[in-house]
mmCIF file of C-alpha atoms in Angstrom:
data_model
loop_
_atom_site.group_PDB
_atom_site.id
_atom_site.type_symbol
_atom_site.label_atom_id
_atom_site.label_comp_id
_atom_site.label_asym_id
_atom_site.label_seq_id
_atom_site.Cartn_x
_atom_site.Cartn_y
_atom_site.Cartn_z
ATOM 1 C CA MET A 1 98.580 -22.593 197.320
ATOM 2 C CA THR A 2 96.215 -25.382 196.331
ATOM 3 C CA ASP A 3 96.653 -28.194 193.847
ATOM 4 C CA GLU A 4 93.810 -26.788 191.706
ATOM 5 C CA ARG A 5 95.952 -23.806 190.745
ATOM 6 C CA ARG A 6 98.804 -25.879 189.398
ATOM 7 C CA PRO A 7 99.232 -27.427 185.959
ATOM 8 C CA GLU A 8 99.254 -31.183 185.758
ATOM 9 C CA THR A 9 102.503 -32.810 186.753
ATOM 10 C CA PRO A 10 104.819 -34.390 184.165
ATOM 11 C CA ALA A 11 103.804 -37.784 185.505
ATOM 12 C CA GLU A 12 100.155 -36.927 184.871
ATOM 13 C CA ALA A 13 100.900 -35.451 181.466
ATOM 14 C CA ASP A 14 102.760 -38.499 180.139
ATOM 15 C CA GLY A 15 100.268 -41.008 181.587
ATOM 16 C CA THR A 16 102.522 -42.430 184.308
ATOM 17 C CA THR A 17 100.141 -41.476 187.116
ATOM 18 C CA GLY A 18 97.154 -43.041 185.355
ATOM 19 C CA LEU A 19 99.045 -46.274 184.719
ATOM 20 C CA LEU A 20 100.185 -46.615 188.330
ATOM 21 C CA THR A 21 96.704 -45.827 189.648
ATOM 22 C CA ALA A 22 95.061 -48.419 187.383
ATOM 23 C CA LEU A 23 97.595 -51.133 188.224
ATOM 24 C CA GLY A 24 97.262 -50.368 191.934
ATOM 25 C CA LYS A 25 93.475 -50.666 191.868
ATOM 26 C CA MET A 26 93.637 -53.965 190.010
ATOM 27 C CA MET A 27 96.232 -55.362 192.398
ATOM 28 C CA LYS A 28 94.140 -54.384 195.419
ATOM 29 C CA LEU A 29 90.998 -55.969 193.948
ATOM 30 C CA LEU A 30 92.729 -59.275 193.150
ATOM 31 C CA ARG A 31 94.566 -59.312 196.492
ATOM 32 C CA GLU A 32 91.330 -58.911 198.423
ATOM 33 C CA ARG A 33 89.664 -61.628 196.321
ATOM 34 C CA LYS A 34 92.462 -63.963 197.382
ATOM 35 C CA GLY A 35 91.834 -63.074 201.023
ATOM 36 C CA LEU A 36 95.323 -61.619 201.526
ATOM 37 C CA THR A 37 96.056 -58.623 203.728
ATOM 38 C CA GLN A 38 98.590 -56.033 202.610
ATOM 39 C CA LYS A 39 101.003 -57.522 205.142
ATOM 40 C CA ASP A 40 100.448 -61.068 203.828
ATOM 41 C CA PHE A 41 100.936 -60.023 200.234
ATOM 42 C CA GLY A 42 103.928 -57.846 201.101
ATOM 43 C CA GLN A 43 105.715 -60.788 202.693
ATOM 44 C CA LEU A 44 105.198 -62.805 199.528
ATOM 45 C CA VAL A 45 106.682 -60.140 197.239
ATOM 46 C CA GLY A 46 109.327 -58.740 199.604
ATOM 47 C CA TYR A 47 107.798 -55.402 200.631
ATOM 48 C CA GLY A 48 106.260 -54.003 203.810
ATOM 49 C CA PRO A 49 102.510 -53.288 204.158
ATOM 50 C CA ASP A 50 103.056 -49.512 203.880
ATOM 51 C CA ALA A 51 104.799 -49.978 200.544
ATOM 52 C CA ILE A 52 101.997 -52.232 199.263
ATOM 53 C CA SER A 53 99.437 -49.653 200.362
ATOM 54 C CA ALA A 54 101.333 -46.930 198.488
ATOM 55 C CA MET A 55 101.507 -49.065 195.340
ATOM 56 C CA GLU A 56 97.788 -49.812 195.482
ATOM 57 C CA ARG A 57 97.023 -46.101 195.842
ATOM 58 C CA GLY A 58 99.239 -45.282 192.874
ATOM 59 C CA VAL A 59 101.539 -42.976 194.862
ATOM 60 C CA ARG A 60 104.534 -45.280 194.643
ATOM 61 C CA THR A 61 106.082 -46.612 191.449
ATOM 62 C CA MET A 62 105.385 -50.338 191.259
ATOM 63 C CA ARG A 63 108.419 -52.454 190.530
ATOM 64 C CA PRO A 64 108.201 -54.786 187.494
ATOM 65 C CA GLU A 65 109.237 -57.772 189.643
ATOM 66 C CA VAL A 66 106.308 -57.081 191.998
ATOM 67 C CA LEU A 67 103.955 -57.042 189.047
ATOM 68 C CA GLU A 68 105.403 -60.324 187.758
ATOM 69 C CA LYS A 69 105.026 -62.027 191.144
ATOM 70 C CA ALA A 70 101.546 -60.563 191.593
ATOM 71 C CA ASP A 71 100.411 -62.067 188.294
ATOM 72 C CA GLU A 72 101.091 -65.570 189.593
ATOM 73 C CA LEU A 73 100.184 -65.080 193.263
ATOM 74 C CA LEU A 74 96.864 -63.358 192.504
ATOM 75 C CA ASP A 75 95.884 -65.511 189.522
ATOM 76 C CA ALA A 76 95.840 -62.535 187.176
ATOM 77 C CA GLY A 77 96.128 -64.793 184.144
ATOM 78 C CA GLY A 78 98.851 -62.780 182.416
ATOM 79 C CA LEU A 79 97.097 -59.414 182.873
ATOM 80 C CA PHE A 80 99.941 -57.930 184.901
ATOM 81 C CA LEU A 81 102.592 -59.491 182.670
ATOM 82 C CA GLN A 82 101.144 -57.600 179.721
ATOM 83 C CA ALA A 83 101.624 -54.330 181.618
ATOM 84 C CA VAL A 84 105.294 -54.933 182.527
ATOM 85 C CA PRO A 85 106.782 -53.438 179.309
ATOM 86 C CA GLU A 86 104.652 -50.304 179.674
ATOM 87 C CA LEU A 87 105.644 -50.041 183.346
ATOM 88 C CA ARG A 88 109.345 -50.269 182.465
ATOM 89 C CA GLU A 89 108.886 -47.516 179.894
ATOM 90 C CA ALA A 90 107.112 -45.342 182.469
ATOM 91 C CA MET A 91 109.950 -45.876 184.962
ATOM 92 C CA SER A 92 112.411 -44.825 182.290
ATOM 93 C CA ARG A 93 110.482 -41.593 181.755
ATOM 94 C CA VAL A 94 110.564 -40.888 185.502
ATOM 95 C CA ARG A 95 114.323 -41.443 185.663
ATOM 96 C CA THR A 96 115.046 -39.143 182.730
ATOM 97 C CA ARG A 97 113.120 -36.272 184.337
ATOM 98 C CA HIS A 98 116.030 -35.729 186.735
ATOM 99 C CA PRO A 99 118.639 -33.259 185.427
ATOM 100 C CA GLU A 100 121.501 -35.120 183.782
ATOM 101 C CA TRP A 101 124.066 -33.927 186.335
ATOM 102 C CA TYR A 102 121.885 -35.211 189.200
ATOM 103 C CA ARG A 103 121.072 -38.680 187.906
ATOM 104 C CA SER A 104 124.175 -40.412 189.259
ATOM 105 C CA TYR A 105 123.382 -39.207 192.776
ATOM 106 C CA ALA A 106 119.655 -39.944 192.417
ATOM 107 C CA ALA A 107 120.477 -43.515 191.389
ATOM 108 C CA LEU A 108 122.773 -43.971 194.396
ATOM 109 C CA GLU A 109 120.161 -42.500 196.732
ATOM 110 C CA ALA A 110 117.468 -44.848 195.449
ATOM 111 C CA GLU A 111 119.506 -47.948 196.332
ATOM 112 C CA ALA A 112 121.292 -46.675 199.462
ATOM 113 C CA VAL A 113 121.277 -48.711 202.664
ATOM 114 C CA GLU A 114 122.238 -45.649 204.748
ATOM 115 C CA LEU A 115 121.525 -41.939 204.200
ATOM 116 C CA HIS A 116 122.681 -39.048 206.388
ATOM 117 C CA PHE A 117 121.979 -35.359 205.798
ATOM 118 C CA TYR A 118 123.251 -32.092 207.262
ATOM 119 C CA ALA A 119 121.239 -28.976 206.341
ATOM 120 C CA ASN A 120 121.938 -25.354 207.237
ATOM 121 C CA GLN A 121 119.802 -23.396 204.726
ATOM 122 C CA GLY A 122 116.547 -25.224 204.030
ATOM 123 C CA VAL A 123 114.718 -28.448 204.792
ATOM 124 C CA PRO A 124 116.256 -31.315 202.754
ATOM 125 C CA GLY A 125 114.268 -32.461 199.726
ATOM 126 C CA LEU A 126 113.287 -35.869 201.103
ATOM 127 C CA LEU A 127 111.563 -34.141 204.042
ATOM 128 C CA GLN A 128 109.804 -31.356 202.155
ATOM 129 C CA THR A 129 106.058 -30.971 201.802
ATOM 130 C CA ARG A 130 104.671 -30.162 198.383
ATOM 131 C CA ASP A 131 103.975 -26.542 199.352
ATOM 132 C CA TYR A 132 107.439 -26.069 200.850
ATOM 133 C CA ALA A 133 109.099 -27.482 197.732
ATOM 134 C CA TRP A 134 106.919 -25.253 195.532
ATOM 135 C CA ALA A 135 107.897 -22.191 197.589
ATOM 136 C CA MET A 136 111.595 -23.078 197.315
ATOM 137 C CA PHE A 137 111.543 -23.513 193.535
ATOM 138 C CA SER A 138 109.235 -20.563 192.826
ATOM 139 C CA ARG A 139 111.621 -18.166 194.585
ATOM 140 C CA ARG A 140 114.772 -19.480 192.935
ATOM 141 C CA ARG A 141 116.770 -17.000 190.822
ATOM 142 C CA PRO A 142 116.773 -16.773 187.877
ATOM 143 C CA LEU A 143 113.019 -17.340 187.915
ATOM 144 C CA LEU A 144 111.659 -20.656 186.642
ATOM 145 C CA ASP A 145 108.458 -21.003 184.602
ATOM 146 C CA GLU A 146 105.538 -22.811 186.253
ATOM 147 C CA GLU A 147 105.920 -25.941 184.139
ATOM 148 C CA THR A 148 109.543 -26.332 185.239
ATOM 149 C CA ILE A 149 108.635 -25.655 188.866
ATOM 150 C CA GLU A 150 105.907 -28.304 188.824
ATOM 151 C CA LYS A 151 108.235 -30.776 187.157
ATOM 152 C CA ARG A 152 110.896 -30.289 189.811
ATOM 153 C CA VAL A 153 108.377 -30.452 192.654
ATOM 154 C CA ALA A 154 106.938 -33.704 191.276
ATOM 155 C CA ASP A 155 110.398 -35.221 190.886
ATOM 156 C CA ARG A 156 111.352 -34.201 194.416
ATOM 157 C CA LEU A 157 108.235 -35.744 195.927
ATOM 158 C CA ALA A 158 108.764 -38.925 193.896
ATOM 159 C CA ARG A 159 112.106 -39.411 195.656
ATOM 160 C CA GLN A 160 110.250 -39.647 198.965
ATOM 161 C CA GLN A 161 109.149 -43.163 198.054
ATOM 162 C CA ILE A 162 112.393 -44.209 199.703
ATOM 163 C CA PHE A 163 110.624 -43.947 203.077
ATOM 164 C CA GLU A 164 108.301 -46.776 202.018
ATOM 165 C CA ARG A 165 111.008 -49.033 200.629
ATOM 166 C CA TRP A 166 111.644 -52.415 202.183
ATOM 167 C CA PRO A 167 114.188 -53.273 203.495
ATOM 168 C CA SER A 168 114.234 -49.737 204.845
ATOM 169 C CA PRO A 169 117.458 -47.722 204.632
ATOM 170 C CA MET A 170 118.718 -46.152 207.853
ATOM 171 C CA ILE A 171 118.260 -42.386 207.562
ATOM 172 C CA SER A 172 119.374 -39.557 209.839
ATOM 173 C CA TYR A 173 119.293 -35.764 209.715
ATOM 174 C CA VAL A 174 121.016 -32.931 211.528
ATOM 175 C CA LEU A 175 119.093 -29.719 210.842
ATOM 176 C CA GLU A 176 120.241 -26.314 212.000
ATOM 177 C CA GLU A 177 117.635 -24.705 214.254
ATOM 178 C CA VAL A 178 117.410 -21.728 211.891
ATOM 179 C CA VAL A 179 116.204 -24.080 209.133
ATOM 180 C CA LEU A 180 113.061 -24.723 211.180
ATOM 181 C CA GLU A 181 112.640 -21.054 212.082
ATOM 182 C CA ARG A 182 112.864 -19.732 208.534
ATOM 183 C CA PRO A 183 109.236 -19.243 207.294
ATOM 184 C CA ILE A 184 109.736 -20.393 203.695
ATOM 185 C CA GLY A 185 106.420 -19.851 201.910
ATOM 186 C CA GLY A 186 104.775 -18.213 204.915
ATOM 187 C CA ARG A 187 103.218 -19.277 208.194
ATOM 188 C CA ALA A 188 100.873 -21.956 206.831
ATOM 189 C CA VAL A 189 103.610 -23.603 204.767
ATOM 190 C CA ARG A 190 105.983 -23.580 207.732
ATOM 191 C CA LYS A 191 103.320 -25.128 209.956
ATOM 192 C CA GLY A 192 102.693 -27.923 207.462
ATOM 193 C CA GLN A 193 106.432 -28.526 207.122
ATOM 194 C CA LEU A 194 106.951 -28.805 210.883
ATOM 195 C CA LYS A 195 104.102 -31.328 211.078
ATOM 196 C CA GLN A 196 105.741 -33.292 208.264
ATOM 197 C CA LEU A 197 109.014 -33.434 210.205
ATOM 198 C CA LEU A 198 107.224 -34.817 213.254
ATOM 199 C CA ARG A 199 105.426 -37.424 211.157
ATOM 200 C CA ILE A 200 108.586 -38.649 209.432
ATOM 201 C CA SER A 201 110.537 -38.632 212.699
ATOM 202 C CA GLU A 202 108.160 -41.324 213.978
ATOM 203 C CA LEU A 203 109.376 -43.811 211.349
ATOM 204 C CA ARG A 204 111.516 -46.525 212.901
ATOM 205 C CA ASN A 205 114.369 -46.051 210.435
ATOM 206 C CA VAL A 206 114.554 -42.237 210.630
ATOM 207 C CA GLU A 207 116.180 -39.967 213.213
ATOM 208 C CA ILE A 208 115.893 -36.171 213.023
ATOM 209 C CA GLN A 209 118.112 -34.024 215.243
ATOM 210 C CA VAL A 210 118.216 -30.252 215.619
ATOM 211 C CA MET A 211 121.496 -28.377 216.046
ATOM 212 C CA PRO A 212 120.806 -25.432 218.409
ATOM 213 C CA THR A 213 121.831 -22.027 217.119
ATOM 214 C CA ALA A 214 123.387 -21.313 220.527
ATOM 215 C CA ILE A 215 126.173 -23.874 219.968
ATOM 216 C CA GLU A 216 129.421 -21.894 220.251
ATOM 217 C CA ASN A 217 131.939 -24.254 218.639
ATOM 218 C CA HIS A 218 130.537 -25.706 215.436
ATOM 219 C CA PRO A 219 132.544 -28.552 213.837
ATOM 220 C CA ASN A 220 131.304 -27.856 210.292
ATOM 221 C CA MET A 221 131.214 -24.399 208.753
ATOM 222 C CA GLY A 222 131.723 -25.636 205.205
ATOM 223 C CA GLY A 223 128.086 -26.001 204.215
ATOM 224 C CA ALA A 224 125.469 -28.696 203.770
ATOM 225 C CA PHE A 225 126.248 -32.240 202.651
ATOM 226 C CA ASN A 226 124.782 -35.704 202.245
ATOM 227 C CA LEU A 227 126.424 -39.013 203.137
ATOM 228 C CA LEU A 228 125.143 -42.210 201.606
ATOM 229 C CA THR A 229 126.159 -45.838 201.512
ATOM 230 C CA PRO A 230 125.049 -47.686 198.353
ATOM 231 C CA GLN A 231 124.530 -51.432 198.347
ATOM 232 C CA LYS A 232 127.865 -53.269 198.118
ATOM 233 C CA HIS A 233 129.841 -50.019 197.697
ATOM 234 C CA PRO A 234 131.811 -47.709 200.034
ATOM 235 C CA GLN A 235 130.197 -44.641 201.539
ATOM 236 C CA VAL A 236 130.209 -41.488 199.386
ATOM 237 C CA ALA A 237 129.420 -37.828 200.029
ATOM 238 C CA TYR A 238 127.503 -35.278 197.986
ATOM 239 C CA THR A 239 127.591 -31.494 198.130
ATOM 240 C CA GLU A 240 125.957 -28.782 196.057
ATOM 241 C CA VAL A 241 126.992 -25.130 196.248
ATOM 242 C CA GLN A 242 125.616 -22.381 194.003
ATOM 243 C CA GLY A 243 124.344 -24.963 191.533
ATOM 244 C CA TYR A 244 127.624 -26.861 191.334
ATOM 245 C CA PRO A 245 127.118 -30.499 192.394
ATOM 246 C CA ARG A 246 129.958 -32.683 193.559
ATOM 247 C CA LEU A 247 129.891 -36.419 194.224
ATOM 248 C CA ILE A 248 132.818 -37.234 196.537
ATOM 249 C CA THR A 249 134.244 -40.747 196.395
ATOM 250 C CA ASP A 250 137.770 -40.214 197.778
ATOM 251 C CA LEU A 251 137.833 -42.397 200.906
ATOM 252 C CA LEU A 252 139.851 -39.956 203.033
ATOM 253 C CA GLU A 253 137.667 -36.982 202.126
ATOM 254 C CA VAL A 254 134.480 -38.960 202.752
ATOM 255 C CA ARG A 255 135.865 -40.137 206.104
ATOM 256 C CA THR A 256 136.607 -36.529 207.110
ATOM 257 C CA ILE A 257 133.036 -35.450 206.332
ATOM 258 C CA ALA A 258 131.641 -38.487 208.148
ATOM 259 C CA ASP A 259 133.730 -37.623 211.231
ATOM 260 C CA ARG A 260 132.316 -34.104 211.241
ATOM 261 C CA TYR A 261 128.812 -35.504 210.962
ATOM 262 C CA GLY A 262 129.390 -37.816 213.907
ATOM 263 C CA ILE A 263 130.545 -34.905 216.047
ATOM 264 C CA MET A 264 127.499 -32.867 215.044
ATOM 265 C CA ARG A 265 125.140 -35.712 215.977
ATOM 266 C CA ALA A 266 126.755 -35.858 219.400
ATOM 267 C CA MET A 267 126.404 -32.072 219.882
ATOM 268 C CA ALA A 268 122.836 -31.756 218.531
ATOM 269 C CA LEU A 269 119.641 -32.313 220.472
ATOM 270 C CA THR A 270 118.584 -35.953 220.721
ATOM 271 C CA PRO A 271 115.757 -37.072 218.408
ATOM 272 C CA GLU A 272 113.352 -36.932 221.358
ATOM 273 C CA GLU A 273 114.506 -33.438 222.387
ATOM 274 C CA SER A 274 114.291 -32.326 218.769
ATOM 275 C CA SER A 275 110.668 -33.476 218.511
ATOM 276 C CA VAL A 276 109.830 -31.539 221.670
ATOM 277 C CA LEU A 277 111.398 -28.406 220.164
ATOM 278 C CA ILE A 278 109.468 -28.814 216.905
ATOM 279 C CA GLU A 279 106.222 -29.309 218.833
ATOM 280 C CA LYS A 280 106.946 -26.127 220.790
ATOM 281 C CA MET A 281 107.491 -24.227 217.521
ATOM 282 C CA LEU A 282 104.137 -25.491 216.277
ATOM 283 C CA GLU A 283 102.370 -24.349 219.442
ATOM 284 C CA GLU A 284 103.800 -20.878 218.981
ATOM 285 C CA LEU A 285 102.510 -20.520 215.407
#
């Protein structure tokens, strides 16, 4: 499935994509005129070079404070300051595209300093390729119309900006082996998804582990869950079963889930062994 067959995303429809692309191009031009590398400029505004690159390409939402600092550092003469109100409005539109029940979790995820995921059915959203996400939503029952599917795919991919955030959150995954074996969307989609897992696993702040299907005594048969630690707040857990989301804040219940996750990490393949297994799956495709 190619991008040409899809309708424009909500971000494209409401002008958000065009705004971010234009601001990114202007920032790159002025940065280069000042003789600053992406690393140099990133240090001045508090972001890593990968994040600056993503902002300049328009694939990451630029923060208003970055735009304000850039105006002074790059001698933009107030040009960027004029765009701040429009940028804030665009960010508001992005936030409201999440379903109302999901926004509290999405907000916590965006500011988390630690994120841990256990998946037993499908690849978690932050790891999904566009085609994998499209296949997941297009096969959901009851059926969704194409506009809704595209909206949800775009929102899911937007969350992946967290991988470019600086300081980087510590992120780990335990994925059941069957999750990698299940050919969601077909062979080509599965192949692209496996490559995506290998690419993300190379990030310094991310560890991906596979739980072998052959494990006889599994410490968690209660379904998938997420654990996250927001800035300056205790760790919380999140589960979603049959469309019913639950944000868990009870300290004892969160501790129990965290203990299970720790046991699973100890029983799963190491990140290195997991990468070898994924590479083997790719060779067999």
